[in-house]
Amino acid sequence: MHELVRHAAEARRQAYAPYSGYKVGACVLGSNGRLYMGCNVENISYGLTICAERSAITAMVLAGCVEILEVAVVTRDGGTPCGACLQVIAEFAFKIEHVKVHCATEDGVMQTYDLKELLPHGFSSGEVRQNETDTRQSE
Ligand code: THU
């Protein structure tokens, strides 16, 4: 089995999903060659739920890596990442055409997309980017 899927399936076992019953595990491959895993963590105040993908990306950033090469998500039906997670994956993609997203079940990959297919028109304002550059320069 695909190594990323195997790790995402392992992370899924830690999912905390007592409200939806829908467990999700994610694994991202960073540009440093390391794998970072995450699972969904639900809350009785539903809107506070953290998705598996964003939990994995947080671990990657904490480790000092800010570029994603590949992502695997394991669910019971091979579902795709939600819109919010796609936007967060895009934040750390050098080129969205080059980031593969494997949607899988415990049995293996059901479908592989590139991020550009799943998020063809994500938010990426040039004006905000200009602001980011100015802020970084003044640090
Ligand atoms: N969920 C994820 O972990 N990732 C996604 O991309 C979509 C949804 C979780 C949130 C919630 O715990 C459960 O799946 C059902 O929506």
mmCIF file with all atom_site columns, C-alpha atoms and ligand atoms in Angstrom:
data_model
loop_
_atom_site.group_PDB
_atom_site.id
_atom_site.type_symbol
_atom_site.label_atom_id
_atom_site.label_alt_id
_atom_site.label_comp_id
_atom_site.label_asym_id
_atom_site.label_entity_id
_atom_site.label_seq_id
_atom_site.pdbx_PDB_ins_code
_atom_site.Cartn_x
_atom_site.Cartn_y
_atom_site.Cartn_z
_atom_site.occupancy
_atom_site.B_iso_or_equiv
_atom_site.pdbx_formal_charge
_atom_site.auth_seq_id
_atom_site.auth_comp_id
_atom_site.auth_asym_id
_atom_site.auth_atom_id
_atom_site.pdbx_PDB_model_num
ATOM   1   C CA . MET A 1 1   ? 0.000   0.000  0.000   1.00 0.00 ? 1   MET A CA 1
ATOM   2   C CA . HIS A 1 2   ? 0.962   3.615  -0.646  1.00 0.00 ? 2   HIS A CA 1
ATOM   3   C CA . GLU A 1 3   ? 3.075   4.781  2.316   1.00 0.00 ? 3   GLU A CA 1
ATOM   4   C CA . LEU A 1 4   ? 1.114   8.004  2.829   1.00 0.00 ? 4   LEU A CA 1
ATOM   5   C CA . VAL A 1 5   ? -2.169  6.089  2.852   1.00 0.00 ? 5   VAL A CA 1
ATOM   6   C CA . ARG A 1 6   ? -0.821  3.608  5.361   1.00 0.00 ? 6   ARG A CA 1
ATOM   7   C CA . HIS A 1 7   ? 0.139   6.466  7.704   1.00 0.00 ? 7   HIS A CA 1
ATOM   8   C CA . ALA A 1 8   ? -3.189  8.258  7.166   1.00 0.00 ? 8   ALA A CA 1
ATOM   9   C CA . ALA A 1 9   ? -5.034  5.031  8.006   1.00 0.00 ? 9   ALA A CA 1
ATOM   10  C CA . GLU A 1 10  ? -2.955  4.733  11.164  1.00 0.00 ? 10  GLU A CA 1
ATOM   11  C CA . ALA A 1 11  ? -3.793  8.343  12.141  1.00 0.00 ? 11  ALA A CA 1
ATOM   12  C CA . ARG A 1 12  ? -7.481  7.668  11.479  1.00 0.00 ? 12  ARG A CA 1
ATOM   13  C CA . ARG A 1 13  ? -7.477  5.179  14.326  1.00 0.00 ? 13  ARG A CA 1
ATOM   14  C CA . GLN A 1 14  ? -6.904  8.116  16.707  1.00 0.00 ? 14  GLN A CA 1
ATOM   15  C CA . ALA A 1 15  ? -9.808  10.157 15.282  1.00 0.00 ? 15  ALA A CA 1
ATOM   16  C CA . TYR A 1 16  ? -12.160 11.638 17.881  1.00 0.00 ? 16  TYR A CA 1
ATOM   17  C CA . ALA A 1 17  ? -15.499 11.699 16.105  1.00 0.00 ? 17  ALA A CA 1
ATOM   18  C CA . PRO A 1 18  ? -18.238 10.840 18.627  1.00 0.00 ? 18  PRO A CA 1
ATOM   19  C CA . TYR A 1 19  ? -20.794 13.199 17.023  1.00 0.00 ? 19  TYR A CA 1
ATOM   20  C CA . SER A 1 20  ? -20.565 12.397 13.310  1.00 0.00 ? 20  SER A CA 1
ATOM   21  C CA . GLY A 1 21  ? -19.044 8.933  13.613  1.00 0.00 ? 21  GLY A CA 1
ATOM   22  C CA . TYR A 1 22  ? -17.053 9.841  10.486  1.00 0.00 ? 22  TYR A CA 1
ATOM   23  C CA . LYS A 1 23  ? -13.386 9.202  11.258  1.00 0.00 ? 23  LYS A CA 1
ATOM   24  C CA . VAL A 1 24  ? -10.732 10.873 9.114   1.00 0.00 ? 24  VAL A CA 1
ATOM   25  C CA . GLY A 1 25  ? -6.966  10.382 9.003   1.00 0.00 ? 25  GLY A CA 1
ATOM   26  C CA . ALA A 1 26  ? -4.539  12.476 6.975   1.00 0.00 ? 26  ALA A CA 1
ATOM   27  C CA . CYS A 1 27  ? -0.870  12.354 6.116   1.00 0.00 ? 27  CYS A CA 1
ATOM   28  C CA . VAL A 1 28  ? 1.141   15.077 4.377   1.00 0.00 ? 28  VAL A CA 1
ATOM   29  C CA . LEU A 1 29  ? 4.567   14.701 2.823   1.00 0.00 ? 29  LEU A CA 1
ATOM   30  C CA . GLY A 1 30  ? 6.649   17.803 3.490   1.00 0.00 ? 30  GLY A CA 1
ATOM   31  C CA . SER A 1 31  ? 9.357   19.129 1.183   1.00 0.00 ? 31  SER A CA 1
ATOM   32  C CA . ASN A 1 32  ? 11.827  17.953 3.848   1.00 0.00 ? 32  ASN A CA 1
ATOM   33  C CA . GLY A 1 33  ? 10.855  14.353 3.012   1.00 0.00 ? 33  GLY A CA 1
ATOM   34  C CA . ARG A 1 34  ? 9.080   13.770 6.306   1.00 0.00 ? 34  ARG A CA 1
ATOM   35  C CA . LEU A 1 35  ? 5.513   12.615 6.912   1.00 0.00 ? 35  LEU A CA 1
ATOM   36  C CA . TYR A 1 36  ? 3.083   14.391 9.240   1.00 0.00 ? 36  TYR A CA 1
ATOM   37  C CA . MET A 1 37  ? -0.168  12.848 10.375  1.00 0.00 ? 37  MET A CA 1
ATOM   38  C CA . GLY A 1 38  ? -3.438  14.220 11.702  1.00 0.00 ? 38  GLY A CA 1
ATOM   39  C CA . CYS A 1 39  ? -6.954  13.110 12.585  1.00 0.00 ? 39  CYS A CA 1
ATOM   40  C CA . ASN A 1 40  ? -10.259 14.889 13.034  1.00 0.00 ? 40  ASN A CA 1
ATOM   41  C CA . VAL A 1 41  ? -11.039 16.121 16.528  1.00 0.00 ? 41  VAL A CA 1
ATOM   42  C CA . GLU A 1 42  ? -14.703 16.938 17.077  1.00 0.00 ? 42  GLU A CA 1
ATOM   43  C CA . ASN A 1 43  ? -16.272 19.084 19.750  1.00 0.00 ? 43  ASN A CA 1
ATOM   44  C CA . ILE A 1 44  ? -19.680 19.219 21.385  1.00 0.00 ? 44  ILE A CA 1
ATOM   45  C CA . SER A 1 45  ? -19.774 22.761 20.042  1.00 0.00 ? 45  SER A CA 1
ATOM   46  C CA . TYR A 1 46  ? -19.718 21.394 16.493  1.00 0.00 ? 46  TYR A CA 1
ATOM   47  C CA . GLY A 1 47  ? -18.122 24.408 14.794  1.00 0.00 ? 47  GLY A CA 1
ATOM   48  C CA . LEU A 1 48  ? -14.938 23.922 16.830  1.00 0.00 ? 48  LEU A CA 1
ATOM   49  C CA . THR A 1 49  ? -14.180 20.624 15.093  1.00 0.00 ? 49  THR A CA 1
ATOM   50  C CA . ILE A 1 50  ? -10.704 20.337 13.615  1.00 0.00 ? 50  ILE A CA 1
ATOM   51  C CA . CYS A 1 51  ? -10.317 18.431 10.345  1.00 0.00 ? 51  CYS A CA 1
ATOM   52  C CA . ALA A 1 52  ? -7.654  15.751 9.920   1.00 0.00 ? 52  ALA A CA 1
ATOM   53  C CA . GLU A 1 53  ? -5.859  17.568 7.092   1.00 0.00 ? 53  GLU A CA 1
ATOM   54  C CA . ARG A 1 54  ? -5.464  20.798 9.038   1.00 0.00 ? 54  ARG A CA 1
ATOM   55  C CA . SER A 1 55  ? -4.313  18.895 12.090  1.00 0.00 ? 55  SER A CA 1
ATOM   56  C CA . ALA A 1 56  ? -1.568  17.211 9.985   1.00 0.00 ? 56  ALA A CA 1
ATOM   57  C CA . ILE A 1 57  ? -0.516  20.539 8.452   1.00 0.00 ? 57  ILE A CA 1
ATOM   58  C CA . THR A 1 58  ? -0.232  22.119 11.893  1.00 0.00 ? 58  THR A CA 1
ATOM   59  C CA . ALA A 1 59  ? 2.207   19.352 12.885  1.00 0.00 ? 59  ALA A CA 1
ATOM   60  C CA . MET A 1 60  ? 4.227   20.012 9.712   1.00 0.00 ? 60  MET A CA 1
ATOM   61  C CA . VAL A 1 61  ? 4.495   23.739 10.375  1.00 0.00 ? 61  VAL A CA 1
ATOM   62  C CA . LEU A 1 62  ? 5.393   23.096 14.010  1.00 0.00 ? 62  LEU A CA 1
ATOM   63  C CA . ALA A 1 63  ? 8.304   20.975 12.756  1.00 0.00 ? 63  ALA A CA 1
ATOM   64  C CA . GLY A 1 64  ? 9.539   23.934 10.673  1.00 0.00 ? 64  GLY A CA 1
ATOM   65  C CA . CYS A 1 65  ? 8.368   22.771 7.247   1.00 0.00 ? 65  CYS A CA 1
ATOM   66  C CA . VAL A 1 66  ? 6.155   25.052 5.138   1.00 0.00 ? 66  VAL A CA 1
ATOM   67  C CA . GLU A 1 67  ? 5.864   23.186 1.849   1.00 0.00 ? 67  GLU A CA 1
ATOM   68  C CA . ILE A 1 68  ? 3.561   20.251 1.040   1.00 0.00 ? 68  ILE A CA 1
ATOM   69  C CA . LEU A 1 69  ? 4.391   17.833 -1.759  1.00 0.00 ? 69  LEU A CA 1
ATOM   70  C CA . GLU A 1 70  ? 1.616   15.266 -1.376  1.00 0.00 ? 70  GLU A CA 1
ATOM   71  C CA . VAL A 1 71  ? -1.439  14.513 0.772   1.00 0.00 ? 71  VAL A CA 1
ATOM   72  C CA . ALA A 1 72  ? -3.395  11.344 1.618   1.00 0.00 ? 72  ALA A CA 1
ATOM   73  C CA . VAL A 1 73  ? -6.795  11.316 3.318   1.00 0.00 ? 73  VAL A CA 1
ATOM   74  C CA . VAL A 1 74  ? -8.424  8.122  4.588   1.00 0.00 ? 74  VAL A CA 1
ATOM   75  C CA . THR A 1 75  ? -12.152 7.919  5.288   1.00 0.00 ? 75  THR A CA 1
ATOM   76  C CA . ARG A 1 76  ? -14.717 5.112  5.145   1.00 0.00 ? 76  ARG A CA 1
ATOM   77  C CA . ASP A 1 77  ? -15.826 6.139  1.643   1.00 0.00 ? 77  ASP A CA 1
ATOM   78  C CA . GLY A 1 78  ? -12.767 7.788  0.049   1.00 0.00 ? 78  GLY A CA 1
ATOM   79  C CA . GLY A 1 79  ? -14.171 11.333 0.423   1.00 0.00 ? 79  GLY A CA 1
ATOM   80  C CA . THR A 1 80  ? -12.306 14.434 -0.772  1.00 0.00 ? 80  THR A CA 1
ATOM   81  C CA . PRO A 1 81  ? -11.034 17.153 1.607   1.00 0.00 ? 81  PRO A CA 1
ATOM   82  C CA . CYS A 1 82  ? -13.456 19.956 2.482   1.00 0.00 ? 82  CYS A CA 1
ATOM   83  C CA . GLY A 1 83  ? -13.080 23.418 0.950   1.00 0.00 ? 83  GLY A CA 1
ATOM   84  C CA . ALA A 1 84  ? -11.448 24.899 4.037   1.00 0.00 ? 84  ALA A CA 1
ATOM   85  C CA . CYS A 1 85  ? -8.807  22.163 4.067   1.00 0.00 ? 85  CYS A CA 1
ATOM   86  C CA . LEU A 1 86  ? -8.150  22.583 0.343   1.00 0.00 ? 86  LEU A CA 1
ATOM   87  C CA . GLN A 1 87  ? -7.458  26.274 0.915   1.00 0.00 ? 87  GLN A CA 1
ATOM   88  C CA . VAL A 1 88  ? -5.075  25.434 3.774   1.00 0.00 ? 88  VAL A CA 1
ATOM   89  C CA . ILE A 1 89  ? -3.284  22.800 1.660   1.00 0.00 ? 89  ILE A CA 1
ATOM   90  C CA . ALA A 1 90  ? -2.960  25.424 -1.115  1.00 0.00 ? 90  ALA A CA 1
ATOM   91  C CA . GLU A 1 91  ? -1.302  27.820 1.349   1.00 0.00 ? 91  GLU A CA 1
ATOM   92  C CA . PHE A 1 92  ? 1.636   25.417 1.536   1.00 0.00 ? 92  PHE A CA 1
ATOM   93  C CA . ALA A 1 93  ? 1.764   24.306 -2.105  1.00 0.00 ? 93  ALA A CA 1
ATOM   94  C CA . PHE A 1 94  ? 4.572   25.698 -4.249  1.00 0.00 ? 94  PHE A CA 1
ATOM   95  C CA . LYS A 1 95  ? 2.475   24.939 -7.340  1.00 0.00 ? 95  LYS A CA 1
ATOM   96  C CA . ILE A 1 96  ? -1.057  23.568 -6.923  1.00 0.00 ? 96  ILE A CA 1
ATOM   97  C CA . GLU A 1 97  ? -0.695  21.588 -10.173 1.00 0.00 ? 97  GLU A CA 1
ATOM   98  C CA . HIS A 1 98  ? 2.080   19.572 -8.539  1.00 0.00 ? 98  HIS A CA 1
ATOM   99  C CA . VAL A 1 99  ? 0.431   18.607 -5.244  1.00 0.00 ? 99  VAL A CA 1
ATOM   100 C CA . LYS A 1 100 ? -1.217  15.182 -5.423  1.00 0.00 ? 100 LYS A CA 1
ATOM   101 C CA . VAL A 1 101 ? -4.196  14.474 -3.172  1.00 0.00 ? 101 VAL A CA 1
ATOM   102 C CA . HIS A 1 102 ? -4.903  10.773 -2.649  1.00 0.00 ? 102 HIS A CA 1
ATOM   103 C CA . CYS A 1 103 ? -8.438  10.034 -1.454  1.00 0.00 ? 103 CYS A CA 1
ATOM   104 C CA . ALA A 1 104 ? -8.480  6.596  0.088   1.00 0.00 ? 104 ALA A CA 1
ATOM   105 C CA . THR A 1 105 ? -10.191 4.064  2.305   1.00 0.00 ? 105 THR A CA 1
ATOM   106 C CA . GLU A 1 106 ? -8.542  1.490  4.575   1.00 0.00 ? 106 GLU A CA 1
ATOM   107 C CA . ASP A 1 107 ? -8.271  -0.676 1.444   1.00 0.00 ? 107 ASP A CA 1
ATOM   108 C CA . GLY A 1 108 ? -6.203  1.818  -0.555  1.00 0.00 ? 108 GLY A CA 1
ATOM   109 C CA . VAL A 1 109 ? -6.445  4.782  -2.924  1.00 0.00 ? 109 VAL A CA 1
ATOM   110 C CA . MET A 1 110 ? -9.822  5.301  -4.588  1.00 0.00 ? 110 MET A CA 1
ATOM   111 C CA . GLN A 1 111 ? -8.916  8.411  -6.551  1.00 0.00 ? 111 GLN A CA 1
ATOM   112 C CA . THR A 1 112 ? -5.899  10.686 -6.918  1.00 0.00 ? 112 THR A CA 1
ATOM   113 C CA . TYR A 1 113 ? -6.365  14.322 -7.923  1.00 0.00 ? 113 TYR A CA 1
ATOM   114 C CA . ASP A 1 114 ? -4.029  17.227 -8.233  1.00 0.00 ? 114 ASP A CA 1
ATOM   115 C CA . LEU A 1 115 ? -4.885  20.122 -5.965  1.00 0.00 ? 115 LEU A CA 1
ATOM   116 C CA . LYS A 1 116 ? -5.668  22.364 -8.926  1.00 0.00 ? 116 LYS A CA 1
ATOM   117 C CA . GLU A 1 117 ? -8.515  20.026 -9.941  1.00 0.00 ? 117 GLU A CA 1
ATOM   118 C CA . LEU A 1 118 ? -10.064 20.160 -6.469  1.00 0.00 ? 118 LEU A CA 1
ATOM   119 C CA . LEU A 1 119 ? -9.472  23.892 -5.926  1.00 0.00 ? 119 LEU A CA 1
ATOM   120 C CA . PRO A 1 120 ? -9.268  25.500 -9.375  1.00 0.00 ? 120 PRO A CA 1
ATOM   121 C CA . HIS A 1 121 ? -10.030 29.047 -8.198  1.00 0.00 ? 121 HIS A CA 1
ATOM   122 C CA . GLY A 1 122 ? -8.845  29.243 -4.592  1.00 0.00 ? 122 GLY A CA 1
ATOM   123 C CA . PHE A 1 123 ? -8.384  32.593 -2.896  1.00 0.00 ? 123 PHE A CA 1
ATOM   124 C CA . SER A 1 124 ? -5.002  34.119 -3.632  1.00 0.00 ? 124 SER A CA 1
ATOM   125 C CA . SER A 1 125 ? -5.176  37.891 -3.713  1.00 0.00 ? 125 SER A CA 1
ATOM   126 C CA . GLY A 1 126 ? -2.145  39.693 -5.086  1.00 0.00 ? 126 GLY A CA 1
ATOM   127 C CA . GLU A 1 127 ? -2.958  42.621 -2.820  1.00 0.00 ? 127 GLU A CA 1
ATOM   128 C CA . VAL A 1 128 ? -2.812  40.507 0.316   1.00 0.00 ? 128 VAL A CA 1
ATOM   129 C CA . ARG A 1 129 ? 0.441   38.955 -0.938  1.00 0.00 ? 129 ARG A CA 1
ATOM   130 C CA . GLN A 1 130 ? 1.947   42.431 -1.335  1.00 0.00 ? 130 GLN A CA 1
ATOM   131 C CA . ASN A 1 131 ? 0.987   43.129 2.260   1.00 0.00 ? 131 ASN A CA 1
ATOM   132 C CA . GLU A 1 132 ? 2.643   39.837 3.340   1.00 0.00 ? 132 GLU A CA 1
ATOM   133 C CA . THR A 1 133 ? 5.899   40.862 1.620   1.00 0.00 ? 133 THR A CA 1
ATOM   134 C CA . ASP A 1 134 ? 5.869   44.284 3.302   1.00 0.00 ? 134 ASP A CA 1
ATOM   135 C CA . THR A 1 135 ? 5.164   42.741 6.717   1.00 0.00 ? 135 THR A CA 1
ATOM   136 C CA . ARG A 1 136 ? 7.981   40.206 6.348   1.00 0.00 ? 136 ARG A CA 1
ATOM   137 C CA . GLN A 1 137 ? 10.453  42.904 5.284   1.00 0.00 ? 137 GLN A CA 1
ATOM   138 C CA . SER A 1 138 ? 9.700   45.001 8.359   1.00 0.00 ? 138 SER A CA 1
ATOM   139 C CA . GLU A 1 139 ? 10.266  42.058 10.739  1.00 0.00 ? 139 GLU A CA 1
HETATM 140 N N1 . THU B 2 .   ? -13.630 16.164 8.170   1.00 0.00 ? 1   THU B N1 1
HETATM 141 C C1 . THU B 2 .   ? -12.268 16.110 8.057   1.00 0.00 ? 1   THU B C1 1
HETATM 142 O O1 . THU B 2 .   ? -11.548 15.709 8.994   1.00 0.00 ? 1   THU B O1 1
HETATM 143 N N2 . THU B 2 .   ? -11.710 16.515 6.903   1.00 0.00 ? 1   THU B N2 1
HETATM 144 C C2 . THU B 2 .   ? -12.409 16.987 5.830   1.00 0.00 ? 1   THU B C2 1
HETATM 145 O O2 . THU B 2 .   ? -11.813 17.424 4.852   1.00 0.00 ? 1   THU B O2 1
HETATM 146 C C3 . THU B 2 .   ? -13.862 16.938 5.831   1.00 0.00 ? 1   THU B C3 1
HETATM 147 C C4 . THU B 2 .   ? -14.506 16.601 7.119   1.00 0.00 ? 1   THU B C4 1
HETATM 148 C C5 . THU B 2 .   ? -14.255 15.727 9.430   1.00 0.00 ? 1   THU B C5 1
HETATM 149 C C6 . THU B 2 .   ? -14.918 16.831 10.204  1.00 0.00 ? 1   THU B C6 1
HETATM 150 C C7 . THU B 2 .   ? -15.937 16.063 11.009  1.00 0.00 ? 1   THU B C7 1
HETATM 151 O O3 . THU B 2 .   ? -15.305 15.589 12.186  1.00 0.00 ? 1   THU B O3 1
HETATM 152 C C8 . THU B 2 .   ? -16.280 14.864 10.145  1.00 0.00 ? 1   THU B C8 1
HETATM 153 O O4 . THU B 2 .   ? -15.275 14.784 9.164   1.00 0.00 ? 1   THU B O4 1
HETATM 154 C C9 . THU B 2 .   ? -17.649 14.951 9.488   1.00 0.00 ? 1   THU B C9 1
HETATM 155 O O5 . THU B 2 .   ? -17.791 16.150 8.816   1.00 0.00 ? 1   THU B O5 1
#
